[in-house]
Tab-separated table of C-alpha atoms (C1' of nucleotides) in Angstrom:
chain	number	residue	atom	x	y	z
A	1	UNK	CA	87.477	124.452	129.074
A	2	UNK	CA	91.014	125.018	127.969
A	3	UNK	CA	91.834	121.829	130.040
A	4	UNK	CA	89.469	120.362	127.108
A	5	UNK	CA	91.021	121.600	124.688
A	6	UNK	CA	94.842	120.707	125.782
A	7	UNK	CA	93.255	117.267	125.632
A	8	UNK	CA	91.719	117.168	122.241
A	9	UNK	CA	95.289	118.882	120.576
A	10	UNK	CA	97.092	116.809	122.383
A	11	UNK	CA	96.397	113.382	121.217
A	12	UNK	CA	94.470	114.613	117.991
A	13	UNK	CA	96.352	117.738	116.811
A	14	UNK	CA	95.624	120.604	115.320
A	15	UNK	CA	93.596	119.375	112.469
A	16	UNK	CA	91.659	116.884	114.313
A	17	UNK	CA	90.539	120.063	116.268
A	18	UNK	CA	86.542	119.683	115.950
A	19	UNK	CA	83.562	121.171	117.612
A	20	UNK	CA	81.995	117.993	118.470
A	21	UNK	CA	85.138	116.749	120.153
A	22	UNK	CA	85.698	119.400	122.290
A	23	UNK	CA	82.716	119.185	123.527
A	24	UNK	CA	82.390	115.310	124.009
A	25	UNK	CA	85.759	115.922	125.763
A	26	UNK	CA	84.028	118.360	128.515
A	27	UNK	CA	81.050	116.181	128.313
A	28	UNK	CA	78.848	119.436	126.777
A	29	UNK	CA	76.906	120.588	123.838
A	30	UNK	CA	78.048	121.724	120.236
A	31	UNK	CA	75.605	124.742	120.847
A	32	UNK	CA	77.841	125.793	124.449
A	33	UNK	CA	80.837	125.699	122.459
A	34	UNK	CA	79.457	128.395	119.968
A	35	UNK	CA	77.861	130.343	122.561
A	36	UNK	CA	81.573	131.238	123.531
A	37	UNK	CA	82.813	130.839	119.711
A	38	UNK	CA	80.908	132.296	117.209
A	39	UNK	CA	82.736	130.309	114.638
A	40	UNK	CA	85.508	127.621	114.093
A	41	UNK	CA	88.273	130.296	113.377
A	42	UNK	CA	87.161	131.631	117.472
A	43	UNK	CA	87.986	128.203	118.755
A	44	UNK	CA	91.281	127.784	116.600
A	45	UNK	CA	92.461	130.818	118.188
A	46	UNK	CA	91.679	130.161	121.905
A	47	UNK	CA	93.496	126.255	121.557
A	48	UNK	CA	96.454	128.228	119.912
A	49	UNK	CA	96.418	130.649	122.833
A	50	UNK	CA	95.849	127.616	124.810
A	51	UNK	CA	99.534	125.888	123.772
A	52	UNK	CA	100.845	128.796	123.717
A	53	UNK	CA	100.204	129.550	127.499
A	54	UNK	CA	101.575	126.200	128.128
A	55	UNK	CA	104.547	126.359	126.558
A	56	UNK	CA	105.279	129.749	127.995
A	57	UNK	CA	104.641	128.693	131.228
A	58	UNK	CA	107.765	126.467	131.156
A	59	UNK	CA	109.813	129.275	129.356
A	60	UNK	CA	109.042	132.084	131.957
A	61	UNK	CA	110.689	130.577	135.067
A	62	UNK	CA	114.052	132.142	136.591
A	63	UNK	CA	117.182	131.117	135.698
A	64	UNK	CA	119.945	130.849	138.003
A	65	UNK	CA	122.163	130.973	135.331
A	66	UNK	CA	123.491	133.672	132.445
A	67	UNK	CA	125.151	133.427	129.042
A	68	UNK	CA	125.631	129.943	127.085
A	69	UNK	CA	124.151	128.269	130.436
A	70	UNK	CA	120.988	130.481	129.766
A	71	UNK	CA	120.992	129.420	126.258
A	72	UNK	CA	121.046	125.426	127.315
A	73	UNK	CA	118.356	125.822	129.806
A	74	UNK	CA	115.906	127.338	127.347
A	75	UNK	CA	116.768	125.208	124.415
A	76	UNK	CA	116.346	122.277	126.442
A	77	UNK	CA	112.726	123.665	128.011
A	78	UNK	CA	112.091	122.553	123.837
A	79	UNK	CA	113.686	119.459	123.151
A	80	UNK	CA	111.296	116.327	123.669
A	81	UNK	CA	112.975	115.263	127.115
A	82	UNK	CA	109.462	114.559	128.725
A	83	UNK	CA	106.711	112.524	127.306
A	84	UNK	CA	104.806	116.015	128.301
A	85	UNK	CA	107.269	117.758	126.365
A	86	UNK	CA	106.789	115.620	123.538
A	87	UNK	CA	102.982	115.829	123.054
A	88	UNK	CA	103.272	119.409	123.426
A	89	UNK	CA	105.894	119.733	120.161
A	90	UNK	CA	103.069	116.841	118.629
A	91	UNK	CA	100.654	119.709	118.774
A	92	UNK	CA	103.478	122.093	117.697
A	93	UNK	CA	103.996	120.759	114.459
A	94	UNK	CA	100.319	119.965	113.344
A	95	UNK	CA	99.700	123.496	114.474
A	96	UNK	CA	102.501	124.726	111.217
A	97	UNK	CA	100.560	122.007	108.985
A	98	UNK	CA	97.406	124.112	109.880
A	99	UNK	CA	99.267	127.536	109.456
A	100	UNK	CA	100.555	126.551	106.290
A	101	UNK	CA	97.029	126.720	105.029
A	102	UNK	CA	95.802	129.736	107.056
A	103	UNK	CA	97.851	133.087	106.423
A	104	UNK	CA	96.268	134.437	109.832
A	105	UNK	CA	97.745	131.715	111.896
A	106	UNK	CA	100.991	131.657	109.874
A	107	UNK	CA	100.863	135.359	110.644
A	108	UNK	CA	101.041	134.218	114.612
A	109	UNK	CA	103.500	131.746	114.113
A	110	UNK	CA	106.190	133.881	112.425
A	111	UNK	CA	105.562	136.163	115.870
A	112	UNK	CA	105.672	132.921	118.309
A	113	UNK	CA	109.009	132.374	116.430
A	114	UNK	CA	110.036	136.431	117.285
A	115	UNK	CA	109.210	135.776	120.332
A	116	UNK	CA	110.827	132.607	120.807
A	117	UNK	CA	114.273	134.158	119.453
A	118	UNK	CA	113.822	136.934	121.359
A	119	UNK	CA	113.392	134.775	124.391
A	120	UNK	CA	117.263	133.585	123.789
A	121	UNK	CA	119.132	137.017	122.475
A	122	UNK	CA	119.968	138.079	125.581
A	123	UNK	CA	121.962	135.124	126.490
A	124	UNK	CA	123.627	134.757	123.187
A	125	UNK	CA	124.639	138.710	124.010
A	126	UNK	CA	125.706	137.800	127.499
A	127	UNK	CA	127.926	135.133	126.409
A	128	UNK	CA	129.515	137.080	123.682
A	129	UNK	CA	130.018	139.451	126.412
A	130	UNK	CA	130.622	136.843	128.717
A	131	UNK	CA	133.850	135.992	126.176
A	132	UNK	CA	131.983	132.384	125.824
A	133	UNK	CA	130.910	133.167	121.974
A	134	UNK	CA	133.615	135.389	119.969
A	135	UNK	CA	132.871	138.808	119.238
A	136	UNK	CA	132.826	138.365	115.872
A	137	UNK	CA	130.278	136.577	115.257
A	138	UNK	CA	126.492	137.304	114.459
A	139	UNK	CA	124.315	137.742	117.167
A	140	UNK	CA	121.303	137.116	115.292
A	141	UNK	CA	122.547	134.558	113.232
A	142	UNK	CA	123.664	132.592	116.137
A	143	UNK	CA	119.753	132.422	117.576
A	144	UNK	CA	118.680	131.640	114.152
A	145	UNK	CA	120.858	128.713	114.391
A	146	UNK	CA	119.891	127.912	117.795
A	147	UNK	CA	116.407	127.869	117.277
A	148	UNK	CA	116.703	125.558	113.865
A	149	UNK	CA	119.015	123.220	115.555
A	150	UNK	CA	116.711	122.736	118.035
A	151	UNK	CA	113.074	122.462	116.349
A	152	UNK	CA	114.843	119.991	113.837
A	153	UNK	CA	116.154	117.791	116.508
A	154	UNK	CA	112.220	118.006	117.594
A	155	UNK	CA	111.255	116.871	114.585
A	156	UNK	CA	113.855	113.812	114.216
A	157	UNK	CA	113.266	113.126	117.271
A	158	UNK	CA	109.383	113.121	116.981
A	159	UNK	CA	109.672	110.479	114.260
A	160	UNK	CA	112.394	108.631	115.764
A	161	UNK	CA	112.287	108.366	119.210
A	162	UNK	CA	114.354	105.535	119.545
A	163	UNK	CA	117.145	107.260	117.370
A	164	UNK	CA	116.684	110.562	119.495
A	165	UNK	CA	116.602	109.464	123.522
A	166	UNK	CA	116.705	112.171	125.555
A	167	UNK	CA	120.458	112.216	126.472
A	168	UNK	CA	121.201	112.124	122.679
A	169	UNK	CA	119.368	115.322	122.282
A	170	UNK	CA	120.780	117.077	125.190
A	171	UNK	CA	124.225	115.987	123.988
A	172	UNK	CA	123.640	117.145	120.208
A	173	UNK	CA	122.726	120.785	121.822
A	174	UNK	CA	125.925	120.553	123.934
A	175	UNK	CA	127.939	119.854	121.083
A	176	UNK	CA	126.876	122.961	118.961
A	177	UNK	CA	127.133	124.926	122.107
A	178	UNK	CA	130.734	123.777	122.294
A	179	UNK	CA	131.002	124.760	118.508
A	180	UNK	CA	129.803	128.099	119.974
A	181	UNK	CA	132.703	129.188	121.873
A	182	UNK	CA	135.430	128.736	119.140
A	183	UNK	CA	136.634	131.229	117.259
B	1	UNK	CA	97.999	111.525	87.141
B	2	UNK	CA	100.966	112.450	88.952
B	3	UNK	CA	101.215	115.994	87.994
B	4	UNK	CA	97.504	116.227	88.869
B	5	UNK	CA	98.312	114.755	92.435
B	6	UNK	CA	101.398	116.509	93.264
B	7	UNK	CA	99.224	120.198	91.836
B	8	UNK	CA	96.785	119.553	94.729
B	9	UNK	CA	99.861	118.591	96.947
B	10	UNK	CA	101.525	121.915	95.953
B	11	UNK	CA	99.126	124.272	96.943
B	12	UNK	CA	96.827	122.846	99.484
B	13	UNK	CA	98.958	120.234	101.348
B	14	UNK	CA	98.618	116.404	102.459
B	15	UNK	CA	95.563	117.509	105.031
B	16	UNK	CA	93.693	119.102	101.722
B	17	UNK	CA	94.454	115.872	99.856
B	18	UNK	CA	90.879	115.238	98.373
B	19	UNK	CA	89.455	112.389	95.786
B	20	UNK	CA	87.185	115.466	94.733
B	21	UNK	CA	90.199	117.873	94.748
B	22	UNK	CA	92.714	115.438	92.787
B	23	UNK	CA	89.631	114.197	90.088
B	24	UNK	CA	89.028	118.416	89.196
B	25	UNK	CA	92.412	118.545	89.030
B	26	UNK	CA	92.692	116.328	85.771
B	27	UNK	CA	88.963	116.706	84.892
B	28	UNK	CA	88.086	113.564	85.853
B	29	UNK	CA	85.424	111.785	88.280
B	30	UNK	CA	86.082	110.500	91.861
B	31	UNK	CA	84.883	107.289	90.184
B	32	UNK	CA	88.168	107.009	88.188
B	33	UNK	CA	90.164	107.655	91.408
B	34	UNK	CA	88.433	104.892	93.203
B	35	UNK	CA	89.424	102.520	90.356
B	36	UNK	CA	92.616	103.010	90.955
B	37	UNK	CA	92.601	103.900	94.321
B	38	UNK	CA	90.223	101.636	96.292
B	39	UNK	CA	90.562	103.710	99.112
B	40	UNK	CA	91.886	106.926	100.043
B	41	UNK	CA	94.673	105.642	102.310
B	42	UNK	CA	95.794	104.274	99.124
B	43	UNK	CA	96.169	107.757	97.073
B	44	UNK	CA	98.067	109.303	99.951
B	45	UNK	CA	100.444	106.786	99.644
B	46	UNK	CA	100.839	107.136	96.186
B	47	UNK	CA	101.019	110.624	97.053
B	48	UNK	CA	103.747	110.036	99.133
B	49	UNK	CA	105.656	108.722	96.601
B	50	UNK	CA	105.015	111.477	94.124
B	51	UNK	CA	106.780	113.495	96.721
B	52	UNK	CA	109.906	111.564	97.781
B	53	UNK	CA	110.302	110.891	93.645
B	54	UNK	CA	110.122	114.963	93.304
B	55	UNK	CA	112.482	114.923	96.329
B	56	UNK	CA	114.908	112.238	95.265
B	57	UNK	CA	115.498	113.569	91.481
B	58	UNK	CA	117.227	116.545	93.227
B	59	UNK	CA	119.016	114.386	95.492
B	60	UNK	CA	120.572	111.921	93.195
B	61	UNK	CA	122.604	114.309	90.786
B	62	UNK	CA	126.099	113.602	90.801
B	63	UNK	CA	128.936	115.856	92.341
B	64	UNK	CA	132.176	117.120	91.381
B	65	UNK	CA	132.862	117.519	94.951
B	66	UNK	CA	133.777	115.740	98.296
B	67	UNK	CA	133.483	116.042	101.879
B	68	UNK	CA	132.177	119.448	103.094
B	69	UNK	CA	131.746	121.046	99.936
B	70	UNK	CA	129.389	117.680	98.589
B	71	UNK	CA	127.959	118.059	102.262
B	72	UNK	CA	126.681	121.594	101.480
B	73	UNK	CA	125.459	121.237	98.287
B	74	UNK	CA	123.151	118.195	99.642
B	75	UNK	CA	122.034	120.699	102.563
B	76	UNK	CA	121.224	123.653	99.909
B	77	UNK	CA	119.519	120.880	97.942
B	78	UNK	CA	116.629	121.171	101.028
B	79	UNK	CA	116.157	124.820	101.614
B	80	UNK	CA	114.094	126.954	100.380
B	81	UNK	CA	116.330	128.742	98.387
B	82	UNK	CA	113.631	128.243	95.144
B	83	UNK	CA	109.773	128.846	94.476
B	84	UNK	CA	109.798	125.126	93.692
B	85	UNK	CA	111.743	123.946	96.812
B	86	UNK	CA	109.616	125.923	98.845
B	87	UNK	CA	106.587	124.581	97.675
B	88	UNK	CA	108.437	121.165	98.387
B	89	UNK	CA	109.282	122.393	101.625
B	90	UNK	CA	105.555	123.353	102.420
B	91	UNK	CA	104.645	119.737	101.203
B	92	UNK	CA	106.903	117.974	103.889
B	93	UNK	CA	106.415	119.956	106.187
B	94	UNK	CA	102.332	119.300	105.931
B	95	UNK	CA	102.906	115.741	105.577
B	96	UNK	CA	104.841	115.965	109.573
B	97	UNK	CA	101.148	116.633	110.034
B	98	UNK	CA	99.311	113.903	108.649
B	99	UNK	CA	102.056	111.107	109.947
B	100	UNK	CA	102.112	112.306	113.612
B	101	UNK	CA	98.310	110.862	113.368
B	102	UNK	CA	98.901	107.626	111.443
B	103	UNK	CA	101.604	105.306	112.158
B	104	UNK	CA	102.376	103.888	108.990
B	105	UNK	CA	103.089	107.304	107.187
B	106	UNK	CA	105.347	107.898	110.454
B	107	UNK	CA	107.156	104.860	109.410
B	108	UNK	CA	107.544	105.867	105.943
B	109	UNK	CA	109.165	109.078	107.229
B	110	UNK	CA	111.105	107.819	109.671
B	111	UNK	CA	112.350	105.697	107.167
B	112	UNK	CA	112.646	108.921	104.890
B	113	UNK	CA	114.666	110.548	107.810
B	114	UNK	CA	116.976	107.673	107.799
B	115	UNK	CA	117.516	107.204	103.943
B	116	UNK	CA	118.274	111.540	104.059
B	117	UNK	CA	121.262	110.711	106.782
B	118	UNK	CA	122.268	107.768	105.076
B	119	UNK	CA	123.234	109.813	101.844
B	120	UNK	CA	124.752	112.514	103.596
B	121	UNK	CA	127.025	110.170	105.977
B	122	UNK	CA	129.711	109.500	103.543
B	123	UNK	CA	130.355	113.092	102.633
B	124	UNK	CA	130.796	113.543	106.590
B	125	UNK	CA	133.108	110.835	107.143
B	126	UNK	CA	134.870	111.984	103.562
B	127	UNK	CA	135.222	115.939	105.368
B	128	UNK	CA	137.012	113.743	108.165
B	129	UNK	CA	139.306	111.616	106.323
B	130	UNK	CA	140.626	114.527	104.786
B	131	UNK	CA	141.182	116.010	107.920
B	132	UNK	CA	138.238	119.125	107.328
B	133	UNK	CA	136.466	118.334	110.362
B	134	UNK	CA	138.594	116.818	113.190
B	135	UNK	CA	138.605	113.108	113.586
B	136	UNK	CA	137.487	112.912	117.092
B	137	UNK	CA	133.752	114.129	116.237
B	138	UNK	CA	130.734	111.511	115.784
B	139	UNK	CA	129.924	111.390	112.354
B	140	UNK	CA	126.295	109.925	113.158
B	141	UNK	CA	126.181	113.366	115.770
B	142	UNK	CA	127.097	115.494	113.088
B	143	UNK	CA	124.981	113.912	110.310
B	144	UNK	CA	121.893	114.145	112.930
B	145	UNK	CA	122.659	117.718	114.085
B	146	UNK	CA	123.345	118.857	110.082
B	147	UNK	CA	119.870	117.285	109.150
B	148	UNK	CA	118.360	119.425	111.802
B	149	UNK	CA	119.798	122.511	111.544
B	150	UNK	CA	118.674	122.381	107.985
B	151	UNK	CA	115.003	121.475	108.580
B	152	UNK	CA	114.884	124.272	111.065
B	153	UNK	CA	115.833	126.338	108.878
B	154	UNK	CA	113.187	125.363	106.245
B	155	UNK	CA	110.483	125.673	109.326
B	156	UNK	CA	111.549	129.017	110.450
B	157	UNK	CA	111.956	130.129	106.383
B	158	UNK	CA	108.636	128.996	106.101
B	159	UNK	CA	107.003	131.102	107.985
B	160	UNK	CA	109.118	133.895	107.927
B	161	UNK	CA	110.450	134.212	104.111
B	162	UNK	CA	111.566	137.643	104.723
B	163	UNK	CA	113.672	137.482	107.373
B	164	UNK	CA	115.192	134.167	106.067
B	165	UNK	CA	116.034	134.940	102.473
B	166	UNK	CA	118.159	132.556	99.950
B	167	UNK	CA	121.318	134.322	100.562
B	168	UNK	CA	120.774	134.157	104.886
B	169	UNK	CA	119.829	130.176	104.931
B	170	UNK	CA	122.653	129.893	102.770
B	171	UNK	CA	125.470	131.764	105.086
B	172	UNK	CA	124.046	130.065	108.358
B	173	UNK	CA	124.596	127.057	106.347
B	174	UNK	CA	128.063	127.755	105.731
B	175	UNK	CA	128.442	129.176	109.151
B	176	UNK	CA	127.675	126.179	110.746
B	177	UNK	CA	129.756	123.656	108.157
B	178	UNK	CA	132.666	126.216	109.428
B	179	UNK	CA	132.350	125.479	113.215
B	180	UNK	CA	132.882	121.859	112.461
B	181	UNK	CA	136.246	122.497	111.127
B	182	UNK	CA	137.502	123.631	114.766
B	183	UNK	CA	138.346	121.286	117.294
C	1	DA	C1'	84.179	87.376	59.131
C	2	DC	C1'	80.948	87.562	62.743
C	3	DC	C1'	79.111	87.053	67.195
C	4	DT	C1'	79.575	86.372	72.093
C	5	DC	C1'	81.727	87.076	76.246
C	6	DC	C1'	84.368	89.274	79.773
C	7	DG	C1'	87.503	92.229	81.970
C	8	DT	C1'	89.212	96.940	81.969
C	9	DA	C1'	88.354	101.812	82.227
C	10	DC	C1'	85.677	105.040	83.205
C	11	DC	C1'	81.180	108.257	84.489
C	12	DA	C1'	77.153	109.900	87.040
C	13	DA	C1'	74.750	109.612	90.976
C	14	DA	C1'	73.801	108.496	95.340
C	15	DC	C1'	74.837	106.968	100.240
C	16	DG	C1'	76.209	107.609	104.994
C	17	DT	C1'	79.117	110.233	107.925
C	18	DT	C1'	81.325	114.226	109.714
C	19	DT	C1'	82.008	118.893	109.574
C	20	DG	C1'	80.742	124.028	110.803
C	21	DT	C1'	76.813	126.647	111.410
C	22	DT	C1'	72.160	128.148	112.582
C	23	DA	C1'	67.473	128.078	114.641
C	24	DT	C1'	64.488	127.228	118.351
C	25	DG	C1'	63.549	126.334	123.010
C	26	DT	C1'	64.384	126.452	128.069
C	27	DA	C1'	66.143	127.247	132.549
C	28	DC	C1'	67.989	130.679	135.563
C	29	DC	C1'	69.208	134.987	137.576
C	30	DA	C1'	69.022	139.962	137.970
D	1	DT	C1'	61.048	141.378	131.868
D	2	DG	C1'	65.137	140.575	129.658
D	3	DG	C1'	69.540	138.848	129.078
D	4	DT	C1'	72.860	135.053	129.886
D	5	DA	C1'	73.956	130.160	129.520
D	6	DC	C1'	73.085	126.378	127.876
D	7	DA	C1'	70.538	121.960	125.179
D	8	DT	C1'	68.418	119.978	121.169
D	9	DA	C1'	67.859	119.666	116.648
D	10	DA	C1'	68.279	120.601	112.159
D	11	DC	C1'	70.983	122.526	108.150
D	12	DA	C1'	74.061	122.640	104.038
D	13	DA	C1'	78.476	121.365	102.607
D	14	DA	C1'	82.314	118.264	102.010
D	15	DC	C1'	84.183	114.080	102.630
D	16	DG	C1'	85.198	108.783	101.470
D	17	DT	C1'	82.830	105.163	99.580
D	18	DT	C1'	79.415	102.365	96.934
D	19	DT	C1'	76.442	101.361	93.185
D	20	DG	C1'	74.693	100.923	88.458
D	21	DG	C1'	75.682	101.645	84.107
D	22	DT	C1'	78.266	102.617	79.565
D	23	DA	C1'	81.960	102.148	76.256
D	24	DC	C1'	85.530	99.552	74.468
D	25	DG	C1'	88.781	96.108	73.143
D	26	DG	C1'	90.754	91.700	72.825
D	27	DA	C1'	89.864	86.246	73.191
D	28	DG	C1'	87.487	82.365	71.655
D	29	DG	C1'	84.148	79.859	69.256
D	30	DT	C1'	81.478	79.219	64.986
DNA sequence: ACCTCCGTACCAAACGTTTGTTATGTACCA
DNA sequence: TGGTACATAACAAACGTTTGGTACGGAGGT
């Protein structure tokens, strides 16, 4: 079912999300998918929890690694590195066209993005107390910044692949990080 | 016409783009729309072009200013630091939507993407021939990672206007234009 | 001046398709 | 016997598109 799903946001989106195509994808009946989703809004909800499992499921390993290191790995986890990684920020982004519209869903997006900064804190805190980040500067502010540098490099590089390779990414993130640690 | 389009655009997005929706809008029939539209592909493109024009009248104001300070004032020019350029924002940000599904409107922003780097390119290299941002740096880098930041901002403003008011986008702004004046 | 013709600019209505939703029926298992 | 798990079919609504028709205004002939 959510194997379905994953297959119908992925090279549809969000808004091409349908009843009938879920359900051609797991070779079923309209009337089985409302048997477990009373309405559209039910099945919106399960393929959001769906991407969001999968993208968590990347951003949950172990790291080896603490402070600005930390930082890279999980900022990278984002970037569009993999093709896989890149039809999961596909689905990302028609998901905010669909929130835009929906205050309920932008209501789960503003948390994804809590989460998602609260995901990095602690390793902009460790390297500020690491003495890789001065101790000046804002800790929140910094993860803002983070987290915007990285979903617009997404989005550039979503539109411009060719523009964006993979090692440009990774070296654009390397570059602010450098910015990072001076004073 | 326009006005009528770029309403509908406003407050439902490019996925809510209707014949029915733009022909209420200026009390007219779907008839007249098809006259002048044979088919819909063809109003979203004018579409399009009501937006970048909206876009572009912001853009192409003259400046008193050079380098990082003509840098900044393009960046503020995107965020949502007004009702109106939110609205804008919520427009783009819908059309990432529509384009991830149809080529040609990917092409149009890619171009889009390009054209927005191109402008502010010469106000980077400006910041370096007068020595504000050191002259080993990539100006295409920081062009590409200035873009982004910005657009993550508008994302994460978006959907999270209260944490991310006017005066905040505006000081992570200027925080980042400051770490690019340290080697 | 008058009439005819024709293209432009629309409207009203309908068409076929796709959408979410609902109703009815059926197999199966406890 | 009754509830769960489906299939089939129909429904109204919304969509893009097509059709048939009306009004008008300028061009050309008489």
């Amino acid at each position: 079912m959510s194997e379905a799903v994953w297959r119908v946001l992925a090279d549809r989106g969000f808004g091409q999300l349908t009843l009938r195509a879920v359900a051609a994808e797991m070779g079923a009946s309209t009337g089985m998918l409302t048997h477990y989703f009373p309405a559209k809004r039910d099945l919106v909800r399960y393929a959001h929890a769906v991407a969001e499992e999968r993208t968590l499921a990347a951003l949950y390993r172990e790291l080896d690694v603490t402070g600005l290191a930390a930082l890279r790995a999980y900022l990278l986890d984002v970037l569009s590195l993999t093709p896989e990684a890149t039809a999961m920020n596909r689905v990302w982004v028609s998901f905010w066209d669909a929130a835009i519209g929906d205050p309920e869903l932008a209501a789960t997006e503003t948390a994804r993005y809590e989460r998602w900064r609260g995901k990095l804190r602690p390793h902009v805190v460790a390297a500020i107390e690491q003495g890789e980040i001065p101790a000046d500067r804002d800790v929140e502010d910094i993860v803002a910044s983070a987290a915007a540098l990285t979903h617009g490099l997404v989005v550039q590089a979503l539109f411009d692949p060719d523009r964006f390779p993979p090692d440009r990414q990774t070296r654009l993130i390397d570059d602010y990080l450098r910015t990072l640690t001076c004073p």
